[in-house]
mmCIF file with all atom_site columns, C-alpha atoms in Angstrom:
data_model
loop_
_atom_site.group_PDB
_atom_site.id
_atom_site.type_symbol
_atom_site.label_atom_id
_atom_site.label_alt_id
_atom_site.label_comp_id
_atom_site.label_asym_id
_atom_site.label_entity_id
_atom_site.label_seq_id
_atom_site.pdbx_PDB_ins_code
_atom_site.Cartn_x
_atom_site.Cartn_y
_atom_site.Cartn_z
_atom_site.occupancy
_atom_site.B_iso_or_equiv
_atom_site.pdbx_formal_charge
_atom_site.auth_seq_id
_atom_site.auth_comp_id
_atom_site.auth_asym_id
_atom_site.auth_atom_id
_atom_site.pdbx_PDB_model_num
ATOM 1   C CA . UNK A 1 1   ? 16.707 -57.768 200.049 1.00 81.00 ? 15  UNK A CA 1
ATOM 2   C CA . UNK A 1 2   ? 16.882 -54.131 199.095 1.00 89.00 ? 16  UNK A CA 1
ATOM 3   C CA . UNK A 1 3   ? 14.337 -52.528 196.767 1.00 93.00 ? 17  UNK A CA 1
ATOM 4   C CA . UNK A 1 4   ? 13.286 -49.192 195.311 1.00 96.00 ? 18  UNK A CA 1
ATOM 5   C CA . UNK A 1 5   ? 9.946  -47.724 194.364 1.00 96.00 ? 19  UNK A CA 1
ATOM 6   C CA . UNK A 1 6   ? 9.636  -44.970 191.832 1.00 97.00 ? 20  UNK A CA 1
ATOM 7   C CA . UNK A 1 7   ? 6.499  -42.925 192.253 1.00 94.00 ? 21  UNK A CA 1
ATOM 8   C CA . UNK A 1 8   ? 4.984  -42.037 188.911 1.00 93.00 ? 22  UNK A CA 1
ATOM 9   C CA . UNK A 1 9   ? 5.656  -43.955 185.735 1.00 94.00 ? 23  UNK A CA 1
ATOM 10  C CA . UNK A 1 10  ? 5.258  -40.779 183.675 1.00 97.00 ? 24  UNK A CA 1
ATOM 11  C CA . UNK A 1 11  ? 6.171  -37.203 184.511 1.00 97.00 ? 25  UNK A CA 1
ATOM 12  C CA . UNK A 1 12  ? 5.562  -34.308 182.157 1.00 98.00 ? 26  UNK A CA 1
ATOM 13  C CA . UNK A 1 13  ? 7.028  -30.846 182.641 1.00 97.00 ? 27  UNK A CA 1
ATOM 14  C CA . UNK A 1 14  ? 7.384  -27.728 180.551 1.00 97.00 ? 28  UNK A CA 1
ATOM 15  C CA . UNK A 1 15  ? 10.768 -26.651 179.308 1.00 97.00 ? 29  UNK A CA 1
ATOM 16  C CA . UNK A 1 16  ? 12.400 -24.505 181.981 1.00 97.00 ? 30  UNK A CA 1
ATOM 17  C CA . UNK A 1 17  ? 10.291 -25.949 184.792 1.00 98.00 ? 31  UNK A CA 1
ATOM 18  C CA . UNK A 1 18  ? 11.498 -27.884 187.807 1.00 98.00 ? 32  UNK A CA 1
ATOM 19  C CA . UNK A 1 19  ? 12.019 -31.605 187.372 1.00 98.00 ? 33  UNK A CA 1
ATOM 20  C CA . UNK A 1 20  ? 11.233 -33.836 190.353 1.00 98.00 ? 34  UNK A CA 1
ATOM 21  C CA . UNK A 1 21  ? 11.408 -37.610 190.045 1.00 98.00 ? 35  UNK A CA 1
ATOM 22  C CA . UNK A 1 22  ? 10.617 -39.544 193.194 1.00 98.00 ? 36  UNK A CA 1
ATOM 23  C CA . UNK A 1 23  ? 12.352 -42.615 194.550 1.00 98.00 ? 37  UNK A CA 1
ATOM 24  C CA . UNK A 1 24  ? 11.953 -44.403 197.856 1.00 97.00 ? 38  UNK A CA 1
ATOM 25  C CA . UNK A 1 25  ? 14.126 -47.271 198.936 1.00 97.00 ? 39  UNK A CA 1
ATOM 26  C CA . UNK A 1 26  ? 14.055 -50.165 201.338 1.00 95.00 ? 40  UNK A CA 1
ATOM 27  C CA . UNK A 1 27  ? 17.220 -51.642 202.768 1.00 92.00 ? 41  UNK A CA 1
ATOM 28  C CA . UNK A 1 28  ? 18.203 -53.356 205.995 1.00 89.00 ? 42  UNK A CA 1
ATOM 29  C CA . UNK A 1 29  ? 21.724 -51.964 205.803 1.00 90.00 ? 43  UNK A CA 1
ATOM 30  C CA . UNK A 1 30  ? 23.057 -48.577 204.674 1.00 89.00 ? 44  UNK A CA 1
ATOM 31  C CA . UNK A 1 31  ? 22.401 -48.483 200.943 1.00 92.00 ? 45  UNK A CA 1
ATOM 32  C CA . UNK A 1 32  ? 24.151 -47.191 197.895 1.00 93.00 ? 46  UNK A CA 1
ATOM 33  C CA . UNK A 1 33  ? 21.679 -45.269 195.729 1.00 95.00 ? 47  UNK A CA 1
ATOM 34  C CA . UNK A 1 34  ? 21.845 -44.411 192.061 1.00 95.00 ? 48  UNK A CA 1
ATOM 35  C CA . UNK A 1 35  ? 20.001 -42.600 189.330 1.00 97.00 ? 49  UNK A CA 1
ATOM 36  C CA . UNK A 1 36  ? 20.427 -43.675 185.712 1.00 95.00 ? 50  UNK A CA 1
ATOM 37  C CA . UNK A 1 37  ? 19.083 -42.214 182.487 1.00 96.00 ? 51  UNK A CA 1
ATOM 38  C CA . UNK A 1 38  ? 18.267 -44.244 179.411 1.00 94.00 ? 52  UNK A CA 1
ATOM 39  C CA . UNK A 1 39  ? 17.620 -42.834 175.980 1.00 92.00 ? 53  UNK A CA 1
ATOM 40  C CA . UNK A 1 40  ? 15.770 -44.916 173.371 1.00 87.00 ? 54  UNK A CA 1
ATOM 41  C CA . UNK A 1 41  ? 17.692 -47.956 172.194 1.00 82.00 ? 55  UNK A CA 1
ATOM 42  C CA . UNK A 1 42  ? 20.658 -47.156 174.397 1.00 86.00 ? 56  UNK A CA 1
ATOM 43  C CA . UNK A 1 43  ? 22.147 -48.499 177.603 1.00 86.00 ? 57  UNK A CA 1
ATOM 44  C CA . UNK A 1 44  ? 21.974 -46.880 181.007 1.00 90.00 ? 58  UNK A CA 1
ATOM 45  C CA . UNK A 1 45  ? 24.058 -43.844 181.828 1.00 91.00 ? 59  UNK A CA 1
ATOM 46  C CA . UNK A 1 46  ? 24.900 -42.992 185.411 1.00 92.00 ? 60  UNK A CA 1
ATOM 47  C CA . UNK A 1 47  ? 23.595 -39.581 186.448 1.00 96.00 ? 61  UNK A CA 1
ATOM 48  C CA . UNK A 1 48  ? 24.727 -39.635 190.055 1.00 95.00 ? 62  UNK A CA 1
ATOM 49  C CA . UNK A 1 49  ? 25.217 -41.872 193.043 1.00 93.00 ? 63  UNK A CA 1
ATOM 50  C CA . UNK A 1 50  ? 25.235 -41.744 196.803 1.00 94.00 ? 64  UNK A CA 1
ATOM 51  C CA . UNK A 1 51  ? 27.466 -44.052 198.785 1.00 90.00 ? 65  UNK A CA 1
ATOM 52  C CA . UNK A 1 52  ? 28.577 -42.234 201.928 1.00 88.00 ? 66  UNK A CA 1
ATOM 53  C CA . UNK A 1 53  ? 29.242 -38.690 203.052 1.00 90.00 ? 67  UNK A CA 1
ATOM 54  C CA . UNK A 1 54  ? 27.368 -35.629 201.873 1.00 92.00 ? 68  UNK A CA 1
ATOM 55  C CA . UNK A 1 55  ? 23.696 -36.377 201.450 1.00 94.00 ? 69  UNK A CA 1
ATOM 56  C CA . UNK A 1 56  ? 23.186 -33.894 198.610 1.00 96.00 ? 70  UNK A CA 1
ATOM 57  C CA . UNK A 1 57  ? 24.734 -35.377 195.525 1.00 96.00 ? 71  UNK A CA 1
ATOM 58  C CA . UNK A 1 58  ? 25.332 -33.480 192.319 1.00 96.00 ? 72  UNK A CA 1
ATOM 59  C CA . UNK A 1 59  ? 25.455 -35.287 189.030 1.00 96.00 ? 73  UNK A CA 1
ATOM 60  C CA . UNK A 1 60  ? 25.801 -34.641 185.354 1.00 95.00 ? 74  UNK A CA 1
ATOM 61  C CA . UNK A 1 61  ? 23.562 -32.434 183.247 1.00 94.00 ? 75  UNK A CA 1
ATOM 62  C CA . UNK A 1 62  ? 22.517 -30.301 186.211 1.00 96.00 ? 76  UNK A CA 1
ATOM 63  C CA . UNK A 1 63  ? 20.780 -33.072 188.134 1.00 97.00 ? 77  UNK A CA 1
ATOM 64  C CA . UNK A 1 64  ? 21.068 -33.570 191.840 1.00 97.00 ? 78  UNK A CA 1
ATOM 65  C CA . UNK A 1 65  ? 19.536 -35.836 194.467 1.00 98.00 ? 79  UNK A CA 1
ATOM 66  C CA . UNK A 1 66  ? 19.317 -35.780 198.221 1.00 97.00 ? 80  UNK A CA 1
ATOM 67  C CA . UNK A 1 67  ? 19.575 -38.849 200.411 1.00 97.00 ? 81  UNK A CA 1
ATOM 68  C CA . UNK A 1 68  ? 17.067 -38.565 203.252 1.00 96.00 ? 82  UNK A CA 1
ATOM 69  C CA . UNK A 1 69  ? 17.401 -41.465 205.624 1.00 95.00 ? 83  UNK A CA 1
ATOM 70  C CA . UNK A 1 70  ? 14.430 -40.424 207.750 1.00 95.00 ? 84  UNK A CA 1
ATOM 71  C CA . UNK A 1 71  ? 12.204 -40.507 204.689 1.00 96.00 ? 85  UNK A CA 1
ATOM 72  C CA . UNK A 1 72  ? 14.015 -43.412 202.950 1.00 96.00 ? 86  UNK A CA 1
ATOM 73  C CA . UNK A 1 73  ? 14.022 -41.258 199.856 1.00 97.00 ? 87  UNK A CA 1
ATOM 74  C CA . UNK A 1 74  ? 16.429 -40.299 197.096 1.00 98.00 ? 88  UNK A CA 1
ATOM 75  C CA . UNK A 1 75  ? 14.485 -37.938 194.850 1.00 98.00 ? 89  UNK A CA 1
ATOM 76  C CA . UNK A 1 76  ? 16.062 -36.568 191.684 1.00 98.00 ? 90  UNK A CA 1
ATOM 77  C CA . UNK A 1 77  ? 15.722 -32.897 190.829 1.00 98.00 ? 91  UNK A CA 1
ATOM 78  C CA . UNK A 1 78  ? 16.791 -30.411 188.196 1.00 98.00 ? 92  UNK A CA 1
ATOM 79  C CA . UNK A 1 79  ? 15.917 -26.727 188.497 1.00 97.00 ? 93  UNK A CA 1
ATOM 80  C CA . UNK A 1 80  ? 15.183 -26.142 184.830 1.00 97.00 ? 94  UNK A CA 1
ATOM 81  C CA . UNK A 1 81  ? 14.175 -28.847 182.365 1.00 98.00 ? 95  UNK A CA 1
ATOM 82  C CA . UNK A 1 82  ? 15.640 -28.980 178.896 1.00 97.00 ? 96  UNK A CA 1
ATOM 83  C CA . UNK A 1 83  ? 14.178 -30.723 175.897 1.00 97.00 ? 97  UNK A CA 1
ATOM 84  C CA . UNK A 1 84  ? 17.168 -33.061 175.861 1.00 96.00 ? 98  UNK A CA 1
ATOM 85  C CA . UNK A 1 85  ? 16.220 -34.320 179.338 1.00 97.00 ? 99  UNK A CA 1
ATOM 86  C CA . UNK A 1 86  ? 13.328 -36.301 177.883 1.00 97.00 ? 100 UNK A CA 1
ATOM 87  C CA . UNK A 1 87  ? 14.211 -39.931 178.601 1.00 97.00 ? 101 UNK A CA 1
ATOM 88  C CA . UNK A 1 88  ? 13.572 -42.849 180.928 1.00 97.00 ? 102 UNK A CA 1
ATOM 89  C CA . UNK A 1 89  ? 15.008 -42.512 184.429 1.00 97.00 ? 103 UNK A CA 1
ATOM 90  C CA . UNK A 1 90  ? 15.775 -45.392 186.760 1.00 97.00 ? 104 UNK A CA 1
ATOM 91  C CA . UNK A 1 91  ? 16.472 -45.275 190.459 1.00 97.00 ? 105 UNK A CA 1
ATOM 92  C CA . UNK A 1 92  ? 18.542 -48.158 191.808 1.00 96.00 ? 106 UNK A CA 1
ATOM 93  C CA . UNK A 1 93  ? 19.800 -49.449 195.142 1.00 94.00 ? 107 UNK A CA 1
ATOM 94  C CA . UNK A 1 94  ? 22.586 -51.773 196.094 1.00 91.00 ? 108 UNK A CA 1
ATOM 95  C CA . UNK A 1 95  ? 24.568 -52.748 199.134 1.00 84.00 ? 109 UNK A CA 1
ATOM 96  C CA . UNK A 1 96  ? 28.281 -53.592 199.049 1.00 77.00 ? 110 UNK A CA 1
ATOM 97  C CA . UNK A 1 97  ? 29.052 -56.878 197.343 1.00 73.00 ? 111 UNK A CA 1
ATOM 98  C CA . UNK A 1 98  ? 25.456 -57.455 196.393 1.00 81.00 ? 112 UNK A CA 1
ATOM 99  C CA . UNK A 1 99  ? 23.339 -57.000 193.296 1.00 86.00 ? 113 UNK A CA 1
ATOM 100 C CA . UNK A 1 100 ? 21.625 -53.822 192.173 1.00 91.00 ? 114 UNK A CA 1
ATOM 101 C CA . UNK A 1 101 ? 17.855 -53.504 192.206 1.00 94.00 ? 115 UNK A CA 1
ATOM 102 C CA . UNK A 1 102 ? 16.143 -51.122 189.845 1.00 95.00 ? 116 UNK A CA 1
ATOM 103 C CA . UNK A 1 103 ? 12.931 -49.215 190.079 1.00 96.00 ? 117 UNK A CA 1
ATOM 104 C CA . UNK A 1 104 ? 10.280 -49.556 187.401 1.00 96.00 ? 118 UNK A CA 1
ATOM 105 C CA . UNK A 1 105 ? 11.403 -46.367 185.754 1.00 96.00 ? 119 UNK A CA 1
ATOM 106 C CA . UNK A 1 106 ? 9.899  -42.937 185.165 1.00 97.00 ? 120 UNK A CA 1
ATOM 107 C CA . UNK A 1 107 ? 9.446  -41.563 181.689 1.00 97.00 ? 121 UNK A CA 1
ATOM 108 C CA . UNK A 1 108 ? 10.112 -37.836 181.612 1.00 98.00 ? 122 UNK A CA 1
ATOM 109 C CA . UNK A 1 109 ? 8.459  -35.795 178.896 1.00 97.00 ? 123 UNK A CA 1
ATOM 110 C CA . UNK A 1 110 ? 9.470  -32.172 178.348 1.00 97.00 ? 124 UNK A CA 1
ATOM 111 C CA . UNK A 1 111 ? 6.967  -29.930 176.591 1.00 97.00 ? 125 UNK A CA 1
ATOM 112 C CA . UNK A 1 112 ? 8.162  -26.927 174.619 1.00 95.00 ? 126 UNK A CA 1
ATOM 113 C CA . UNK B 2 1   ? 37.668 -45.820 185.855 1.00 64.00 ? 19  UNK B CA 1
ATOM 114 C CA . UNK B 2 2   ? 36.906 -49.502 185.740 1.00 68.00 ? 20  UNK B CA 1
ATOM 115 C CA . UNK B 2 3   ? 35.646 -50.838 182.439 1.00 87.00 ? 21  UNK B CA 1
ATOM 116 C CA . UNK B 2 4   ? 33.468 -53.783 181.559 1.00 92.00 ? 22  UNK B CA 1
ATOM 117 C CA . UNK B 2 5   ? 33.467 -54.748 177.915 1.00 94.00 ? 23  UNK B CA 1
ATOM 118 C CA . UNK B 2 6   ? 30.332 -56.510 176.727 1.00 95.00 ? 24  UNK B CA 1
ATOM 119 C CA . UNK B 2 7   ? 29.812 -57.928 173.263 1.00 95.00 ? 25  UNK B CA 1
ATOM 120 C CA . UNK B 2 8   ? 28.220 -58.309 170.911 1.00 96.00 ? 26  UNK B CA 1
ATOM 121 C CA . UNK B 2 9   ? 26.339 -55.055 171.259 1.00 94.00 ? 27  UNK B CA 1
ATOM 122 C CA . UNK B 2 10  ? 23.708 -56.242 168.821 1.00 96.00 ? 28  UNK B CA 1
ATOM 123 C CA . UNK B 2 11  ? 22.893 -59.690 167.546 1.00 97.00 ? 29  UNK B CA 1
ATOM 124 C CA . UNK B 2 12  ? 20.158 -61.037 165.337 1.00 97.00 ? 30  UNK B CA 1
ATOM 125 C CA . UNK B 2 13  ? 19.619 -64.768 165.173 1.00 96.00 ? 31  UNK B CA 1
ATOM 126 C CA . UNK B 2 14  ? 17.131 -67.297 163.930 1.00 96.00 ? 32  UNK B CA 1
ATOM 127 C CA . UNK B 2 15  ? 14.748 -69.056 166.259 1.00 97.00 ? 33  UNK B CA 1
ATOM 128 C CA . UNK B 2 16  ? 16.260 -72.239 167.657 1.00 96.00 ? 34  UNK B CA 1
ATOM 129 C CA . UNK B 2 17  ? 19.858 -71.126 167.535 1.00 97.00 ? 35  UNK B CA 1
ATOM 130 C CA . UNK B 2 18  ? 22.096 -70.285 170.494 1.00 97.00 ? 36  UNK B CA 1
ATOM 131 C CA . UNK B 2 19  ? 23.735 -66.969 171.205 1.00 97.00 ? 37  UNK B CA 1
ATOM 132 C CA . UNK B 2 20  ? 26.664 -66.251 173.497 1.00 97.00 ? 38  UNK B CA 1
ATOM 133 C CA . UNK B 2 21  ? 27.189 -62.898 175.170 1.00 97.00 ? 39  UNK B CA 1
ATOM 134 C CA . UNK B 2 22  ? 30.512 -62.087 176.802 1.00 96.00 ? 40  UNK B CA 1
ATOM 135 C CA . UNK B 2 23  ? 31.439 -59.659 179.533 1.00 96.00 ? 41  UNK B CA 1
ATOM 136 C CA . UNK B 2 24  ? 35.051 -58.911 180.339 1.00 94.00 ? 42  UNK B CA 1
ATOM 137 C CA . UNK B 2 25  ? 36.378 -56.788 183.164 1.00 91.00 ? 43  UNK B CA 1
ATOM 138 C CA . UNK B 2 26  ? 39.356 -54.990 181.709 1.00 90.00 ? 44  UNK B CA 1
ATOM 139 C CA . UNK B 2 27  ? 41.159 -53.567 184.725 1.00 86.00 ? 45  UNK B CA 1
ATOM 140 C CA . UNK B 2 28  ? 39.789 -55.265 187.800 1.00 86.00 ? 46  UNK B CA 1
ATOM 141 C CA . UNK B 2 29  ? 38.798 -58.686 189.039 1.00 86.00 ? 47  UNK B CA 1
ATOM 142 C CA . UNK B 2 30  ? 35.087 -59.269 188.769 1.00 86.00 ? 48  UNK B CA 1
ATOM 143 C CA . UNK B 2 31  ? 34.469 -61.666 191.603 1.00 86.00 ? 49  UNK B CA 1
ATOM 144 C CA . UNK B 2 32  ? 30.740 -61.445 190.996 1.00 90.00 ? 50  UNK B CA 1
ATOM 145 C CA . UNK B 2 33  ? 28.802 -60.935 187.776 1.00 93.00 ? 51  UNK B CA 1
ATOM 146 C CA . UNK B 2 34  ? 25.156 -60.031 187.685 1.00 94.00 ? 52  UNK B CA 1
ATOM 147 C CA . UNK B 2 35  ? 23.154 -60.638 184.519 1.00 96.00 ? 53  UNK B CA 1
ATOM 148 C CA . UNK B 2 36  ? 20.066 -58.559 183.824 1.00 97.00 ? 54  UNK B CA 1
ATOM 149 C CA . UNK B 2 37  ? 17.581 -58.328 180.996 1.00 97.00 ? 55  UNK B CA 1
ATOM 150 C CA . UNK B 2 38  ? 15.342 -55.479 179.992 1.00 95.00 ? 56  UNK B CA 1
ATOM 151 C CA . UNK B 2 39  ? 12.263 -56.018 177.868 1.00 93.00 ? 57  UNK B CA 1
ATOM 152 C CA . UNK B 2 40  ? 10.954 -53.037 175.866 1.00 89.00 ? 58  UNK B CA 1
ATOM 153 C CA . UNK B 2 41  ? 9.499  -50.298 178.029 1.00 87.00 ? 59  UNK B CA 1
ATOM 154 C CA . UNK B 2 42  ? 10.345 -52.183 181.206 1.00 92.00 ? 60  UNK B CA 1
ATOM 155 C CA . UNK B 2 43  ? 12.980 -52.002 183.890 1.00 94.00 ? 61  UNK B CA 1
ATOM 156 C CA . UNK B 2 44  ? 16.081 -54.121 184.336 1.00 94.00 ? 62  UNK B CA 1
ATOM 157 C CA . UNK B 2 45  ? 15.375 -57.427 186.002 1.00 95.00 ? 63  UNK B CA 1
ATOM 158 C CA . UNK B 2 46  ? 18.041 -59.560 187.614 1.00 95.00 ? 64  UNK B CA 1
ATOM 159 C CA . UNK B 2 47  ? 18.314 -62.947 185.936 1.00 96.00 ? 65  UNK B CA 1
ATOM 160 C CA . UNK B 2 48  ? 21.197 -64.546 187.775 1.00 95.00 ? 66  UNK B CA 1
ATOM 161 C CA . UNK B 2 49  ? 24.230 -63.987 189.924 1.00 93.00 ? 67  UNK B CA 1
ATOM 162 C CA . UNK B 2 50  ? 27.489 -65.784 189.303 1.00 91.00 ? 68  UNK B CA 1
ATOM 163 C CA . UNK B 2 51  ? 30.591 -65.955 191.420 1.00 87.00 ? 69  UNK B CA 1
ATOM 164 C CA . UNK B 2 52  ? 33.891 -66.928 189.886 1.00 83.00 ? 70  UNK B CA 1
ATOM 165 C CA . UNK B 2 53  ? 34.388 -70.655 189.946 1.00 81.00 ? 71  UNK B CA 1
ATOM 166 C CA . UNK B 2 54  ? 30.947 -71.610 191.183 1.00 83.00 ? 72  UNK B CA 1
ATOM 167 C CA . UNK B 2 55  ? 27.527 -72.235 189.727 1.00 88.00 ? 73  UNK B CA 1
ATOM 168 C CA . UNK B 2 56  ? 25.257 -69.318 189.065 1.00 92.00 ? 74  UNK B CA 1
ATOM 169 C CA . UNK B 2 57  ? 22.267 -68.561 191.235 1.00 93.00 ? 75  UNK B CA 1
ATOM 170 C CA . UNK B 2 58  ? 19.153 -67.912 189.179 1.00 95.00 ? 76  UNK B CA 1
ATOM 171 C CA . UNK B 2 59  ? 16.224 -65.725 190.077 1.00 94.00 ? 77  UNK B CA 1
ATOM 172 C CA . UNK B 2 60  ? 12.802 -67.259 190.297 1.00 94.00 ? 78  UNK B CA 1
ATOM 173 C CA . UNK B 2 61  ? 11.271 -67.811 186.896 1.00 94.00 ? 79  UNK B CA 1
ATOM 174 C CA . UNK B 2 62  ? 14.559 -67.819 184.984 1.00 95.00 ? 80  UNK B CA 1
ATOM 175 C CA . UNK B 2 63  ? 15.334 -71.155 183.333 1.00 94.00 ? 81  UNK B CA 1
ATOM 176 C CA . UNK B 2 64  ? 18.868 -72.193 184.175 1.00 93.00 ? 82  UNK B CA 1
ATOM 177 C CA . UNK B 2 65  ? 19.006 -74.702 181.330 1.00 94.00 ? 83  UNK B CA 1
ATOM 178 C CA . UNK B 2 66  ? 18.042 -72.038 178.826 1.00 96.00 ? 84  UNK B CA 1
ATOM 179 C CA . UNK B 2 67  ? 20.301 -69.269 180.082 1.00 97.00 ? 85  UNK B CA 1
ATOM 180 C CA . UNK B 2 68  ? 23.697 -70.828 180.651 1.00 96.00 ? 86  UNK B CA 1
ATOM 181 C CA . UNK B 2 69  ? 26.123 -68.732 182.655 1.00 95.00 ? 87  UNK B CA 1
ATOM 182 C CA . UNK B 2 70  ? 29.817 -69.411 182.881 1.00 91.00 ? 88  UNK B CA 1
ATOM 183 C CA . UNK B 2 71  ? 32.152 -67.476 185.141 1.00 89.00 ? 89  UNK B CA 1
ATOM 184 C CA . UNK B 2 72  ? 35.330 -69.477 184.878 1.00 80.00 ? 90  UNK B CA 1
ATOM 185 C CA . UNK B 2 73  ? 37.743 -66.621 185.434 1.00 88.00 ? 91  UNK B CA 1
ATOM 186 C CA . UNK B 2 74  ? 37.881 -63.372 187.344 1.00 88.00 ? 92  UNK B CA 1
ATOM 187 C CA . UNK B 2 75  ? 37.789 -61.360 184.138 1.00 90.00 ? 93  UNK B CA 1
ATOM 188 C CA . UNK B 2 76  ? 35.272 -63.182 181.962 1.00 93.00 ? 94  UNK B CA 1
ATOM 189 C CA . UNK B 2 77  ? 31.661 -64.227 182.308 1.00 94.00 ? 95  UNK B CA 1
ATOM 190 C CA . UNK B 2 78  ? 29.426 -65.482 179.522 1.00 95.00 ? 96  UNK B CA 1
ATOM 191 C CA . UNK B 2 79  ? 25.688 -65.822 179.085 1.00 97.00 ? 97  UNK B CA 1
ATOM 192 C CA . UNK B 2 80  ? 24.478 -68.279 176.461 1.00 97.00 ? 98  UNK B CA 1
ATOM 193 C CA . UNK B 2 81  ? 20.874 -68.126 175.376 1.00 97.00 ? 99  UNK B CA 1
ATOM 194 C CA . UNK B 2 82  ? 20.155 -71.637 174.128 1.00 97.00 ? 100 UNK B CA 1
ATOM 195 C CA . UNK B 2 83  ? 17.485 -72.467 171.579 1.00 96.00 ? 101 UNK B CA 1
ATOM 196 C CA . UNK B 2 84  ? 16.485 -68.843 171.382 1.00 96.00 ? 102 UNK B CA 1
ATOM 197 C CA . UNK B 2 85  ? 12.901 -67.897 170.643 1.00 96.00 ? 103 UNK B CA 1
ATOM 198 C CA . UNK B 2 86  ? 11.370 -64.526 169.707 1.00 96.00 ? 104 UNK B CA 1
ATOM 199 C CA . UNK B 2 87  ? 10.227 -64.004 173.298 1.00 95.00 ? 105 UNK B CA 1
ATOM 200 C CA . UNK B 2 88  ? 13.895 -64.017 174.342 1.00 96.00 ? 106 UNK B CA 1
ATOM 201 C CA . UNK B 2 89  ? 14.441 -60.846 172.333 1.00 96.00 ? 107 UNK B CA 1
ATOM 202 C CA . UNK B 2 90  ? 15.613 -58.349 174.901 1.00 96.00 ? 108 UNK B CA 1
ATOM 203 C CA . UNK B 2 91  ? 18.408 -56.107 176.075 1.00 96.00 ? 109 UNK B CA 1
ATOM 204 C CA . UNK B 2 92  ? 20.878 -58.062 178.194 1.00 97.00 ? 110 UNK B CA 1
ATOM 205 C CA . UNK B 2 93  ? 23.257 -56.261 180.539 1.00 96.00 ? 111 UNK B CA 1
ATOM 206 C CA . UNK B 2 94  ? 26.040 -57.534 182.741 1.00 95.00 ? 112 UNK B CA 1
ATOM 207 C CA . UNK B 2 95  ? 27.080 -55.730 185.898 1.00 94.00 ? 113 UNK B CA 1
ATOM 208 C CA . UNK B 2 96  ? 30.396 -56.717 187.404 1.00 92.00 ? 114 UNK B CA 1
ATOM 209 C CA . UNK B 2 97  ? 31.120 -56.511 191.100 1.00 87.00 ? 115 UNK B CA 1
ATOM 210 C CA . UNK B 2 98  ? 34.556 -55.643 192.401 1.00 82.00 ? 116 UNK B CA 1
ATOM 211 C CA . UNK B 2 99  ? 34.777 -57.363 195.769 1.00 74.00 ? 117 UNK B CA 1
ATOM 212 C CA . UNK B 2 100 ? 37.651 -55.212 196.930 1.00 76.00 ? 118 UNK B CA 1
ATOM 213 C CA . UNK B 2 101 ? 35.754 -51.954 196.586 1.00 76.00 ? 119 UNK B CA 1
ATOM 214 C CA . UNK B 2 102 ? 32.168 -53.162 196.623 1.00 74.00 ? 120 UNK B CA 1
ATOM 215 C CA . UNK B 2 103 ? 31.501 -51.159 193.481 1.00 81.00 ? 121 UNK B CA 1
ATOM 216 C CA . UNK B 2 104 ? 29.469 -52.264 190.505 1.00 87.00 ? 122 UNK B CA 1
ATOM 217 C CA . UNK B 2 105 ? 30.365 -51.611 186.884 1.00 90.00 ? 123 UNK B CA 1
ATOM 218 C CA . UNK B 2 106 ? 28.058 -51.861 183.894 1.00 92.00 ? 124 UNK B CA 1
ATOM 219 C CA . UNK B 2 107 ? 28.643 -53.552 180.598 1.00 93.00 ? 125 UNK B CA 1
ATOM 220 C CA . UNK B 2 108 ? 27.384 -51.667 177.563 1.00 91.00 ? 126 UNK B CA 1
ATOM 221 C CA . UNK B 2 109 ? 24.537 -54.091 176.971 1.00 94.00 ? 127 UNK B CA 1
ATOM 222 C CA . UNK B 2 110 ? 23.639 -56.535 174.197 1.00 96.00 ? 128 UNK B CA 1
ATOM 223 C CA . UNK B 2 111 ? 20.466 -56.221 172.189 1.00 96.00 ? 129 UNK B CA 1
ATOM 224 C CA . UNK B 2 112 ? 19.247 -59.632 171.077 1.00 97.00 ? 130 UNK B CA 1
ATOM 225 C CA . UNK B 2 113 ? 16.651 -59.998 168.353 1.00 96.00 ? 131 UNK B CA 1
ATOM 226 C CA . UNK B 2 114 ? 15.367 -63.475 167.614 1.00 97.00 ? 132 UNK B CA 1
ATOM 227 C CA . UNK B 2 115 ? 13.573 -63.852 164.312 1.00 96.00 ? 133 UNK B CA 1
#
């Protein structure tokens, strides 16, 4: 079965600094990869996804992620952090017609 | 885009009672429904997978007699938490699979609090 590992349960950055949240996946077939954000007491909101095609995927709120097959990675980045980016971020993997597996999550803190 | 309607969004019940959560796919046929739960400060964990018209497949450690899943039609799946206890308090989310496209669509989630 497919799986993802998020490196770092907590990441803290200063406002305006680069955000880098790491995700590595495992899958025996070409995967679909996702990043979700969750604010306190809310559901998950899709930031971006990779299915096929261009390996650099741009999402909402200035986030982007690059699918690197050779590294089995799908790291999430944002050039300049904003206070409103503070939240829990989940990386997820699925394959067509199968369930979605989530990483343990990374809590992003943004310092003023 | 495809929509999955999940309700109730929040429910508070007394210990020992049963609670039913519904997920409806509004504009596609959900051949598969995945049910997840998320405890506070944790990730989403798959509880069970149901395919329309057949019995659900439960993940290890999930009690099938406690978490009853019905997927009798291509647009509706229900999760019933029977004899709920405080430790069942959690955020429950359905994710519907569209077999034709292979895509997955999220319900909005249901926050269950058992007193």
